[in-house]
CSV table of C-alpha atoms in Angstrom, one decimal:
chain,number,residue,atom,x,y,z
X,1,UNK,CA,44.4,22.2,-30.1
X,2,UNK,CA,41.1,22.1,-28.5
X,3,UNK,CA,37.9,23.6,-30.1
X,4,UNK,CA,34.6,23.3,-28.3
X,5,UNK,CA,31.6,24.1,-30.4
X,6,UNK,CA,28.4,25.1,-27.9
X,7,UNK,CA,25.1,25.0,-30.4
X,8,UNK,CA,23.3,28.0,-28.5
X,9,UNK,CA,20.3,29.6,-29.8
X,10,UNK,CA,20.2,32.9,-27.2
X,11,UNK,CA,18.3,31.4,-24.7
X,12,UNK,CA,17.1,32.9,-21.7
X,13,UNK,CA,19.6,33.3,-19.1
X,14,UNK,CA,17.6,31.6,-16.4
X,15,UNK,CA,17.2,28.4,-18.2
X,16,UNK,CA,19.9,25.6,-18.8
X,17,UNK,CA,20.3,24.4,-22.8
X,18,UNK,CA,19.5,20.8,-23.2
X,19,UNK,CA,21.8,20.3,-26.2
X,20,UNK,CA,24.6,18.4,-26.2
X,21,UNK,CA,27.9,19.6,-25.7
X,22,UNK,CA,30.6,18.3,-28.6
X,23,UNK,CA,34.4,18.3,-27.9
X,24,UNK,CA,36.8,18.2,-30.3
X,25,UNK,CA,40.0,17.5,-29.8
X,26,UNK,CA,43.3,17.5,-32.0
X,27,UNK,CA,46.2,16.5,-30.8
X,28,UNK,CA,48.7,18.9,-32.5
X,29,UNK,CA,51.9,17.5,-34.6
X,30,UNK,CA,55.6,17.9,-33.8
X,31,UNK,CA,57.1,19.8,-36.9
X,32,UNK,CA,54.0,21.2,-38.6
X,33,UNK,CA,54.4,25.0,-39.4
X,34,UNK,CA,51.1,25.6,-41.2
X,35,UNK,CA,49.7,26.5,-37.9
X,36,UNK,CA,51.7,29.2,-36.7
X,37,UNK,CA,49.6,31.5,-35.4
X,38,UNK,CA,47.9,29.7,-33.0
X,39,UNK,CA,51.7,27.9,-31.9
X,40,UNK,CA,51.5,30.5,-28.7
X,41,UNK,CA,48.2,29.8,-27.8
X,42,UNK,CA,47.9,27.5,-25.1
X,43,UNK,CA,44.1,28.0,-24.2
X,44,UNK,CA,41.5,26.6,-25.8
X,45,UNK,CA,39.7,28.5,-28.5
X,46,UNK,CA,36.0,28.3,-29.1
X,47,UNK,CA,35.3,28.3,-33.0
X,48,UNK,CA,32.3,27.7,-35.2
X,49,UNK,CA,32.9,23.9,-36.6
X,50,UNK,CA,34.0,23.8,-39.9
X,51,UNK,CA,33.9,20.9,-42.5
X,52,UNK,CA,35.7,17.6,-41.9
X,53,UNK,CA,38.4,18.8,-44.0
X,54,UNK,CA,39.0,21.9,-43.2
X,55,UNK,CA,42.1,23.4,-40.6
X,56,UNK,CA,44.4,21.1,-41.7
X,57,UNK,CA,42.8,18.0,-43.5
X,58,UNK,CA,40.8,15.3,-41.5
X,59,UNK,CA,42.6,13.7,-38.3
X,60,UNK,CA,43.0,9.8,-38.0
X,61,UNK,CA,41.5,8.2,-35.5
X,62,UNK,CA,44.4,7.6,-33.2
X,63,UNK,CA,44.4,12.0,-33.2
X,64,UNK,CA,41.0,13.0,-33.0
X,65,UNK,CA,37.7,11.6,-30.5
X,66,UNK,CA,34.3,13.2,-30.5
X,67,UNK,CA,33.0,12.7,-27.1
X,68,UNK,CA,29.0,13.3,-27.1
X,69,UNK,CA,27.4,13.4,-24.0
X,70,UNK,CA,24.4,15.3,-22.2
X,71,UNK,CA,26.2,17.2,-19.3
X,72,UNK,CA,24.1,20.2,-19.0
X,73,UNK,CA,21.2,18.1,-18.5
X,74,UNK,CA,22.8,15.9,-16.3
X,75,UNK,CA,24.2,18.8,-14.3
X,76,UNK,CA,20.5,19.6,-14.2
X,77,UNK,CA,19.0,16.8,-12.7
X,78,UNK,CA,21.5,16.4,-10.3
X,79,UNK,CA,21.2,20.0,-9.0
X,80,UNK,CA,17.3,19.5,-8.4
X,81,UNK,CA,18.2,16.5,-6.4
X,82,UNK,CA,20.8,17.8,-4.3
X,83,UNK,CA,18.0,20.0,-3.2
X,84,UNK,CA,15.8,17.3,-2.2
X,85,UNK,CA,15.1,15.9,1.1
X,86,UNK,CA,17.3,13.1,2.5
X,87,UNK,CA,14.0,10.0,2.2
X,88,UNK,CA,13.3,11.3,-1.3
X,89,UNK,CA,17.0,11.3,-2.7
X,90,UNK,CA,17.6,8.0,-1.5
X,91,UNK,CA,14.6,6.7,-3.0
X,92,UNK,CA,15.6,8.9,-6.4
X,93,UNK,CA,18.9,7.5,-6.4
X,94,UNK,CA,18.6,4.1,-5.1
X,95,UNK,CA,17.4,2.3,-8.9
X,96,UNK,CA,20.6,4.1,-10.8
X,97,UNK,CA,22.8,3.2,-7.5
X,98,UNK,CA,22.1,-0.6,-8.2
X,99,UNK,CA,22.5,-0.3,-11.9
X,100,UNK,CA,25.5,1.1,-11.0
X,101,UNK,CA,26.9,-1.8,-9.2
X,102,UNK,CA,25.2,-4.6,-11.6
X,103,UNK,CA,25.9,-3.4,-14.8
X,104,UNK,CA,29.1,-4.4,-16.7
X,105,UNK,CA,32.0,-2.7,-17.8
X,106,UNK,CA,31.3,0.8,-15.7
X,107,UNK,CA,28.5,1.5,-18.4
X,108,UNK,CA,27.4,4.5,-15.4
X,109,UNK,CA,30.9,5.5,-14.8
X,110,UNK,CA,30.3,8.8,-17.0
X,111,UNK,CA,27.7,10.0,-14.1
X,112,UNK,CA,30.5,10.2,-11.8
X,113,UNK,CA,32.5,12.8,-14.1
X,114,UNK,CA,28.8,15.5,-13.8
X,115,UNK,CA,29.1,15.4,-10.2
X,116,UNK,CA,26.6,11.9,-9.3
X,117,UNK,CA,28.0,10.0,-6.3
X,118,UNK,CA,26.4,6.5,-6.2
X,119,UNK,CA,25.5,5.1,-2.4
X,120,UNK,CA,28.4,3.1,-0.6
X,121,UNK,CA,27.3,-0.9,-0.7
X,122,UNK,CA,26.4,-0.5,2.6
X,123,UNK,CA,24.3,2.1,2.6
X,124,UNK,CA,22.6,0.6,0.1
X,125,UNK,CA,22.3,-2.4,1.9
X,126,UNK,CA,21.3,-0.8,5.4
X,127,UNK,CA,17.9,0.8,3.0
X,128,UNK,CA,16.9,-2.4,2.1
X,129,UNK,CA,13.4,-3.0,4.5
X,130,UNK,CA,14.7,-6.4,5.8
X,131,UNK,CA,12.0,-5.7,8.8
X,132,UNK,CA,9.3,-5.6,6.5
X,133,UNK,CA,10.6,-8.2,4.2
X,134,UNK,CA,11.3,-10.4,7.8
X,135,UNK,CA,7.3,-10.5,8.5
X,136,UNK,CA,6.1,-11.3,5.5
X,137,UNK,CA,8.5,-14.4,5.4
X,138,UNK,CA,6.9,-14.8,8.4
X,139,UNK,CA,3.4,-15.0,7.4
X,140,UNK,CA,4.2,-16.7,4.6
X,141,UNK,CA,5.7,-19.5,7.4
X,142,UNK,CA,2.7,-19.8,9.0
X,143,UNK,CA,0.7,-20.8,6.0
X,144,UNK,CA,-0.4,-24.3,6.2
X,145,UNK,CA,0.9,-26.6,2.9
X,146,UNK,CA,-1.1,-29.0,1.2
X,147,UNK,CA,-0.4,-32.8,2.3
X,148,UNK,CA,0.9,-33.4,-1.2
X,149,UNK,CA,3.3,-30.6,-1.4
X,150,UNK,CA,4.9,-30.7,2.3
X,151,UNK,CA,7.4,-33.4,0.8
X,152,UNK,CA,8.6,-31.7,-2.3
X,153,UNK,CA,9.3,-28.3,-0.3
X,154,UNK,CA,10.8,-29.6,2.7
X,155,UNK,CA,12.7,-32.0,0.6
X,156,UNK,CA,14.2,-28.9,-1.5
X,157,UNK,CA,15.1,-27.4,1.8
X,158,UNK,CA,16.8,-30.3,3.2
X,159,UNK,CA,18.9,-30.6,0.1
X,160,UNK,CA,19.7,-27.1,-0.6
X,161,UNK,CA,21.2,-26.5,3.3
X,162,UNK,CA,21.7,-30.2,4.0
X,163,UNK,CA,19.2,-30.7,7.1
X,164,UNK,CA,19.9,-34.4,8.8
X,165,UNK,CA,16.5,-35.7,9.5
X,166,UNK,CA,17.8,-38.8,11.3
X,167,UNK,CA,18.1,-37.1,14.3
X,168,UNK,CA,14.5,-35.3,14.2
X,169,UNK,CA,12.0,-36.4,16.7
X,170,UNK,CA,9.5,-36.5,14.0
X,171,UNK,CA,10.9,-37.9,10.7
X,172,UNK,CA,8.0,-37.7,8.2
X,173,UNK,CA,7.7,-34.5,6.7
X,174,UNK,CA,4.3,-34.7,6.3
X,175,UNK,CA,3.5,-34.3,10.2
X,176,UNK,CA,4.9,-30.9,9.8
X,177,UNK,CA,2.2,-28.6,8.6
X,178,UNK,CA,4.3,-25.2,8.0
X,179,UNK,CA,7.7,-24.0,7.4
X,180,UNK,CA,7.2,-22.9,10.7
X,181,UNK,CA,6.9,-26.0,12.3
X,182,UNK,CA,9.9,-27.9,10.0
X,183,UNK,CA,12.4,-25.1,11.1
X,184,UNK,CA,11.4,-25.2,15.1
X,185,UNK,CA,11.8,-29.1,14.4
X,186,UNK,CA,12.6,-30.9,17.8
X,187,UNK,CA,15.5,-33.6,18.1
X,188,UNK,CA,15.9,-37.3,19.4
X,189,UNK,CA,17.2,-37.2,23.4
X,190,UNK,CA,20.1,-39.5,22.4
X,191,UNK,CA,21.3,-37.1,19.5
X,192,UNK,CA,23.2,-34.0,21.6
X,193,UNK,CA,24.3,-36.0,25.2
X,194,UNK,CA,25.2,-32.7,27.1
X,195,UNK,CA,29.1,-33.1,28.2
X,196,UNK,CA,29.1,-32.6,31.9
X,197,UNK,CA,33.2,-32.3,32.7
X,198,UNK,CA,33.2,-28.7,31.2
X,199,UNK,CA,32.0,-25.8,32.7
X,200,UNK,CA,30.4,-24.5,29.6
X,201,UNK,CA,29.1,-26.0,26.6
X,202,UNK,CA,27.7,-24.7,23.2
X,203,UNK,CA,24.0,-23.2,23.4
X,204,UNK,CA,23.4,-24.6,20.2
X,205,UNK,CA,24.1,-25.7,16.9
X,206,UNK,CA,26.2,-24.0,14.4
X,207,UNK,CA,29.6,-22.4,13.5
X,208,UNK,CA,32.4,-20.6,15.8
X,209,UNK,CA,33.2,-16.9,14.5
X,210,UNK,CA,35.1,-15.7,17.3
X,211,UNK,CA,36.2,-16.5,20.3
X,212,UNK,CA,38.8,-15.2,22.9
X,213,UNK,CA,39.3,-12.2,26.2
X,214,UNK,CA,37.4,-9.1,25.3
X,215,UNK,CA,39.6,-6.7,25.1
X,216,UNK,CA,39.5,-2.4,25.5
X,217,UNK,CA,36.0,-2.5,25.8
X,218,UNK,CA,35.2,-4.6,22.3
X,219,UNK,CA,34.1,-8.0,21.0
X,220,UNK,CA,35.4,-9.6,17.8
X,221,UNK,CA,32.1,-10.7,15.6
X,222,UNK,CA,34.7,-11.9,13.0
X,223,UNK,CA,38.3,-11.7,13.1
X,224,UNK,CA,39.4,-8.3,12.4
X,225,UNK,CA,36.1,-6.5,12.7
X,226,UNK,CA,35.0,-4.8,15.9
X,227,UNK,CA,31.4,-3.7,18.2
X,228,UNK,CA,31.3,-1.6,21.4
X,229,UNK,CA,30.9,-3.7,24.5
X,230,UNK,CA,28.3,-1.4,25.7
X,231,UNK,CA,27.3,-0.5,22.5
X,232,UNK,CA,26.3,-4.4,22.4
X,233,UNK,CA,24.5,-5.1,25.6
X,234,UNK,CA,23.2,-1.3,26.7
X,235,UNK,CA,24.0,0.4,29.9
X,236,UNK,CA,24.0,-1.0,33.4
X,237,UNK,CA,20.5,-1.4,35.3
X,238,UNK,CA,20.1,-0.6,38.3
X,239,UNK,CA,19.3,-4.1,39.3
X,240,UNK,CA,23.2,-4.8,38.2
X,241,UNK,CA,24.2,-1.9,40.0
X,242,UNK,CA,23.9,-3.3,43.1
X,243,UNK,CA,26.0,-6.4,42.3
X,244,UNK,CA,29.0,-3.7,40.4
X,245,UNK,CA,28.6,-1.3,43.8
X,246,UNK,CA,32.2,-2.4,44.6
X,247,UNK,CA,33.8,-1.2,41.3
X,248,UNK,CA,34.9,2.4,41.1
X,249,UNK,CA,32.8,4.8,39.0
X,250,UNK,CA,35.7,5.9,36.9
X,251,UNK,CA,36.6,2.5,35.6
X,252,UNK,CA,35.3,1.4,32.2
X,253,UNK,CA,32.7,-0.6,31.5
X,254,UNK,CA,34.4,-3.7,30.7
X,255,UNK,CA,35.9,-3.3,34.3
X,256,UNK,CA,32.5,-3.0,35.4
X,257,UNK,CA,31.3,-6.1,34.6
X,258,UNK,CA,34.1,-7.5,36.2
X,259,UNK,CA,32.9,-8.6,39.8
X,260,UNK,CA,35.3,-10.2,41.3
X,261,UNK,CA,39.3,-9.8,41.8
X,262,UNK,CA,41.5,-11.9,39.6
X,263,UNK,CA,38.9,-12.7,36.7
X,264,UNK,CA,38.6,-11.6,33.1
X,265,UNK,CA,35.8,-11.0,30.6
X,266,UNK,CA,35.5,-13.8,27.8
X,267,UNK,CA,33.0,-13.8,24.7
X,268,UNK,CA,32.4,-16.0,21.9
X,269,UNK,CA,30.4,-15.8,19.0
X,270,UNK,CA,28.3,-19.0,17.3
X,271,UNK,CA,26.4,-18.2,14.0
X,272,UNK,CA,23.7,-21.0,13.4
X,273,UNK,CA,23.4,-21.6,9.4
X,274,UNK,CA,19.6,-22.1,8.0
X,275,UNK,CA,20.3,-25.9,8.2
X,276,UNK,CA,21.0,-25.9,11.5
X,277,UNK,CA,19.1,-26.9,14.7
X,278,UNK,CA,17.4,-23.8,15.4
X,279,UNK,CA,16.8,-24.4,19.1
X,280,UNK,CA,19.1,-22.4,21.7
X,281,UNK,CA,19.9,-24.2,25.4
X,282,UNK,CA,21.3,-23.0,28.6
X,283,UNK,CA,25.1,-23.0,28.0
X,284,UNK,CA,25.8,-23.4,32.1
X,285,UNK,CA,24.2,-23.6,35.2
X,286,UNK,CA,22.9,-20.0,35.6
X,287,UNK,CA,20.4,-17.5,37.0
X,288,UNK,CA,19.0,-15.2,34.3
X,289,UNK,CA,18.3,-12.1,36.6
X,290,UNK,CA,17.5,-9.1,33.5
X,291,UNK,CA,16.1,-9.4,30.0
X,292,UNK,CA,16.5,-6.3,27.3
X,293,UNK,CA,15.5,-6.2,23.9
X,294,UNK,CA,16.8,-4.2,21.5
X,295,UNK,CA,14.8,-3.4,18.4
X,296,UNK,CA,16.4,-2.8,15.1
X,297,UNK,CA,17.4,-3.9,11.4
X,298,UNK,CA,17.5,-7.7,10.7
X,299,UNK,CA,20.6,-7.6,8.3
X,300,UNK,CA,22.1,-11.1,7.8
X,301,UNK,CA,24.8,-11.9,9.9
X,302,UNK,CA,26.6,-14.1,7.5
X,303,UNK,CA,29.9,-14.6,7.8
X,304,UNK,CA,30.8,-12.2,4.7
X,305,UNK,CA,28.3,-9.9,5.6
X,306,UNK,CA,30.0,-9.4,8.9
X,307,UNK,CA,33.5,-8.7,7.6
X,308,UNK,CA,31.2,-6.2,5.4
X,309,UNK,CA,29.6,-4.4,8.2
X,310,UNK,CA,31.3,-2.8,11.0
X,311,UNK,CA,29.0,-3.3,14.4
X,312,UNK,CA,26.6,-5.4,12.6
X,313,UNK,CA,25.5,-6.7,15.8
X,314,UNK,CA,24.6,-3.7,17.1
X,315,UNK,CA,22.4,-2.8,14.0
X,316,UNK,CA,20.6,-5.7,15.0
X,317,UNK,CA,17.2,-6.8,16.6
X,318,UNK,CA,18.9,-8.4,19.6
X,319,UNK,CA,17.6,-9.8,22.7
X,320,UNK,CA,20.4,-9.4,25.8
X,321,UNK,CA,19.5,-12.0,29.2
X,322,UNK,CA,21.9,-11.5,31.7
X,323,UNK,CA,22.9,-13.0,34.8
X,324,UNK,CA,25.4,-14.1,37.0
X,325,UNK,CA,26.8,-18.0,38.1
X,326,UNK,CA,29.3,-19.1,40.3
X,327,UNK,CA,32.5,-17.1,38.2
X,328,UNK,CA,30.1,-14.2,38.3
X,329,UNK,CA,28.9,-12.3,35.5
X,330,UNK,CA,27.0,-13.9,32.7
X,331,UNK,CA,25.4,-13.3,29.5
X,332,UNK,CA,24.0,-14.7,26.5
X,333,UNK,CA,22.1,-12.7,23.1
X,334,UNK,CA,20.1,-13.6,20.3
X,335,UNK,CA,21.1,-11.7,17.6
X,336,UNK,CA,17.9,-11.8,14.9
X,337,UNK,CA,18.9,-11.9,10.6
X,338,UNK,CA,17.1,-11.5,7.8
X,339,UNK,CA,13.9,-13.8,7.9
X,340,UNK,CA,14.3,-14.1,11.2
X,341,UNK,CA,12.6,-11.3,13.4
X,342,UNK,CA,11.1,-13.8,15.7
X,343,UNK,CA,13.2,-14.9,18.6
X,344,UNK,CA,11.6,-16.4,21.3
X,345,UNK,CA,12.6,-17.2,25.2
X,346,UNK,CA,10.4,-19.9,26.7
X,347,UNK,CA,9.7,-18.2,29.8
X,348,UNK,CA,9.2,-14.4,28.6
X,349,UNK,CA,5.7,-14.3,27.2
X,350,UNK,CA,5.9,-11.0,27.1
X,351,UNK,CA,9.0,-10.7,24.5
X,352,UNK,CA,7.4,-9.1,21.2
X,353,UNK,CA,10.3,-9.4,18.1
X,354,UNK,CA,10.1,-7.5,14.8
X,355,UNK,CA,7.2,-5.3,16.1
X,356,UNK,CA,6.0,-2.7,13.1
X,357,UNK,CA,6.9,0.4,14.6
X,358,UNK,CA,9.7,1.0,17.1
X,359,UNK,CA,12.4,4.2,17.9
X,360,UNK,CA,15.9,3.8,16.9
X,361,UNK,CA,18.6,3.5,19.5
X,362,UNK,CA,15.8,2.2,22.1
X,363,UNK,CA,15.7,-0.6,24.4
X,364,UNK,CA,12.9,-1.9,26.7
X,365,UNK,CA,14.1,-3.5,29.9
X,366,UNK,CA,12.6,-6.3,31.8
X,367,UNK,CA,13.8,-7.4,35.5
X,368,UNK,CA,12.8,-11.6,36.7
X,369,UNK,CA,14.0,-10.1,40.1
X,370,UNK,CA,10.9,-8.5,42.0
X,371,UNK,CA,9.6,-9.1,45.9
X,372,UNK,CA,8.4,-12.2,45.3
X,373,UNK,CA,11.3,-13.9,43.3
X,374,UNK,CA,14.5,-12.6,44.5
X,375,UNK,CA,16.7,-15.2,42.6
X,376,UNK,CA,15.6,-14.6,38.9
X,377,UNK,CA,15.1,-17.7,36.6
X,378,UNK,CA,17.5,-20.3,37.7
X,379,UNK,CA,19.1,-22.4,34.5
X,380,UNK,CA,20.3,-25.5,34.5
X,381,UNK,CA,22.7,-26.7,31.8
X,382,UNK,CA,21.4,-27.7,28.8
X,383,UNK,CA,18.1,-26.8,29.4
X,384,UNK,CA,15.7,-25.1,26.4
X,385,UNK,CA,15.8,-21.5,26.6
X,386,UNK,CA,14.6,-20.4,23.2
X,387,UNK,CA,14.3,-20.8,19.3
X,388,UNK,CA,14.8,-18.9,16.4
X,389,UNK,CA,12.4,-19.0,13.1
X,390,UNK,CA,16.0,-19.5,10.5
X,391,UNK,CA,19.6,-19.0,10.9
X,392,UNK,CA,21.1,-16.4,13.5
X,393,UNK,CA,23.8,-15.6,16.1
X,394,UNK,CA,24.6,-16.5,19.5
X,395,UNK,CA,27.1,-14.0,21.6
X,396,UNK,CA,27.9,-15.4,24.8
X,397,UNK,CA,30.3,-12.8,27.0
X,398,UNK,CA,30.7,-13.9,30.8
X,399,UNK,CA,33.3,-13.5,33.7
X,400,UNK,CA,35.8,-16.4,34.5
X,401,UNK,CA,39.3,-16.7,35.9
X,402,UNK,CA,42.6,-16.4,34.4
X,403,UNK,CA,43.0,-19.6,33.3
X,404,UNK,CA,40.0,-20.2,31.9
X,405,UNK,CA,40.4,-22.0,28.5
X,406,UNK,CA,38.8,-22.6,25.3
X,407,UNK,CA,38.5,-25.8,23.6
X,408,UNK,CA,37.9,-24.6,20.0
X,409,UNK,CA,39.0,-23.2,16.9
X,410,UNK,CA,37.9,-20.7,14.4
X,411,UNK,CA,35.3,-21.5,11.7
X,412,UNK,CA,34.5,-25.0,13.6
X,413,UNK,CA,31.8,-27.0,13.4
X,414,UNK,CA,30.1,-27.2,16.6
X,415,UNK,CA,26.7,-28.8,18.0
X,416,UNK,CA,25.0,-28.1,21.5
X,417,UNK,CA,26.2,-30.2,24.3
X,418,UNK,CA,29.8,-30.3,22.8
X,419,UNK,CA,32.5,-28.4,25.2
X,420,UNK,CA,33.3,-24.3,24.8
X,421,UNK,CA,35.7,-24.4,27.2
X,422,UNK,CA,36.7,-25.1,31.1
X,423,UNK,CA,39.0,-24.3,34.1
């Protein structure tokens, strides 16, 4: 039998009762006759409680639970923020969401039962302000360290992400006078000879996610986690239209890209850790005809945050230079991450990363090609292209032949110069 006791007081009809609700419940024994006339009753009744011992005698424990718990209230609050705007309920919700998630045992799970719904992780995650967070690690990079304390704090750094230093130009950590400066480090000549018997080499230091044929339109960023092709580098300028005037309008985009008979559309995707050489290069001999940038979050694209977040690299401040060499097409990205909004191309002073204010789902567009230089910016192989400020992405996604091949598997270690893959 259930009885459910209500403490009201007539209150007004318009206002909820604070007061807690109590439940009792009695779990009714097999063979006991004393209780006859409620045997047929198979509804709850709503009674005035009685003394402990009363109806019966006093229930064990294993037969009776009080359950005391502030639902009307609850019910409440959660009805005033339903009616809230969509900026002020996630910032009312946000706190409890991450106590939900941190604290042991499912101590908030009772919420759920009144009708709270916590945010999905990444939801949560996507409100974080990486941007803002992003420029202040910024300025705080540009803030010159005392003499006395540049060896202690790049010495932490060094050890926590395990930075080589033997193949720095500059050795002594007390010629750097910033963070700045120790990340955008240069290296020794002699430490990354540039292979020459492969058609395409690494940009850069780091780690190989994914690598392969794109294939119905999307990339791989790790395996089993997908991104829109044109999602990822934005629709087709006009500039590119002229070289894609061949291809027939219905055909996707992939097939688009596609210039010439017989070839097929390869990607691969190289994440550079925070201890890595944060320098990019020319991966081939090239001609860099289009830059656009993308404007967005700064997420991290870890590895695990990847595998987290569907079309993480699409979320993402991203700049997009493409191209064409002697296979045809030809791209290559910088993805920005959390800490690092600034990516920067050697010969685009006018690229402006992690700007304060910007639209969602825009682009700005920038054409090398114009009257007076009608090749774009020809790159050789191996030469510097651009740095990052910390860890980020490389997605390289270009044109070869069939039997183009990779020389790599997942979750390598790579470092620039070393061999991606040939004919």
């Amino acid at each position: 039998m259930v009885r459910c006791y209500k403490a009201l007081s007539n209150p007004p009809p318009s206002c909820y009762n604070l007061r807690k609700v109590k439940i009792h419940v009695r779990r009714l024994r097999s063979g006991n006759g004393g209780s006859s006339s409620c045997a047929g009753d198979q509804h709850p009744q709503l009674e005035s409680p009685g003394p402990a011992g009363s109806a019966g005698g006093t229930p064990n424990r294993r037969t009776r639970f009080r359950l005391q718990f502030p639902q009307l209230a609850l019910r409440r609050r959660l009805g005033q923020l339903s009616c809230m705007s969509r900026p002020a309920l996630k910032l009312r919700s946000w706190p409890l969401t991450i106590l939900y998630y941190l604290l042991p045992f499912g101590a908030l799970k009772p919420l759920t039962r009144v009708g709270w719904r916590p945010m999905s992780r990444v939801a949560l995650y996507k409100s974080v302000p990486t941007r803002l967070l992003s420029r202040a690690w910024g300025r705080l990079n540009q803030v010159e360290l005392p003499t006395w304390l540049r060896k202690p704090v790049y010495s932490l750094y060094i050890w926590t992400f395990g930075v080589n230093m033997k193949e720095a130009a500059v050795e002594d950590l007390h010629h750097y006078r910033n963070l700045s400066e120790f990340f955008r480090r240069k290296l020794k000549p002699q430490a990354r000879p540039v292979c020459c018997l492969h058609s395409v080499i690494s940009p850069s230091d780091g780690k190989i996610l994914n690598f392969g044929q794109v294939k119905n339109c999307e990339v791989e960023q790790v395996k089993g986690v997908t991104y829109s092709l044109e999602s990822f580098l934005g629709p087709r300028t006009s500039t590119e239209e002229l070289h894609f005037s061949q291809t027939p309008p219905g055909n996707s985009f992939q097939q688009q890209l596609v210039t010439k008979e017989g070839n097929e559309l390869y990607h691969c995707v190289i994440y550079l850790a925070p201890g890595d050489y944060h320098c990019f290069h020319s991966p081939t001999d090239w001609r860099v005809s289009h830059r656009r940038h993308f404007p967005g979050s700064l997420m991290s694209v870890n590895p695990g945050v990847a595998r987290w977040i569907k079309e993480l690299f699409c979320h993402n401040e991203r700049v997009v230079l493409t191209g064409d060499w002697k296979h045809g097409f030809f791209s290559l990205t910088a993805v920005g991450a959390t800490n690092v909004g600034s990516i920067r191309i050697y010969f685009d002073q006018d690229l402006h990363t992690n700007s304060p204010c910007y639209s969602k789902g825009s682009y700005n567009d920038f054409s090398f090609i114009s009257n007076n230089n009608k090749e774009g910016i020809p790159m050789r192989k191996g030469e510097h292209l651009g740095e990052f400020n910390l860890g980020s992405t490389i997605v390289l996604i270009f044109e070869a032949p069939k039997d183009f091949k990779f020389h790599l598997k997942a979750g390598q270690k790579i470092r620039f110069g070393e061999a991606l893959g040939s004919l």
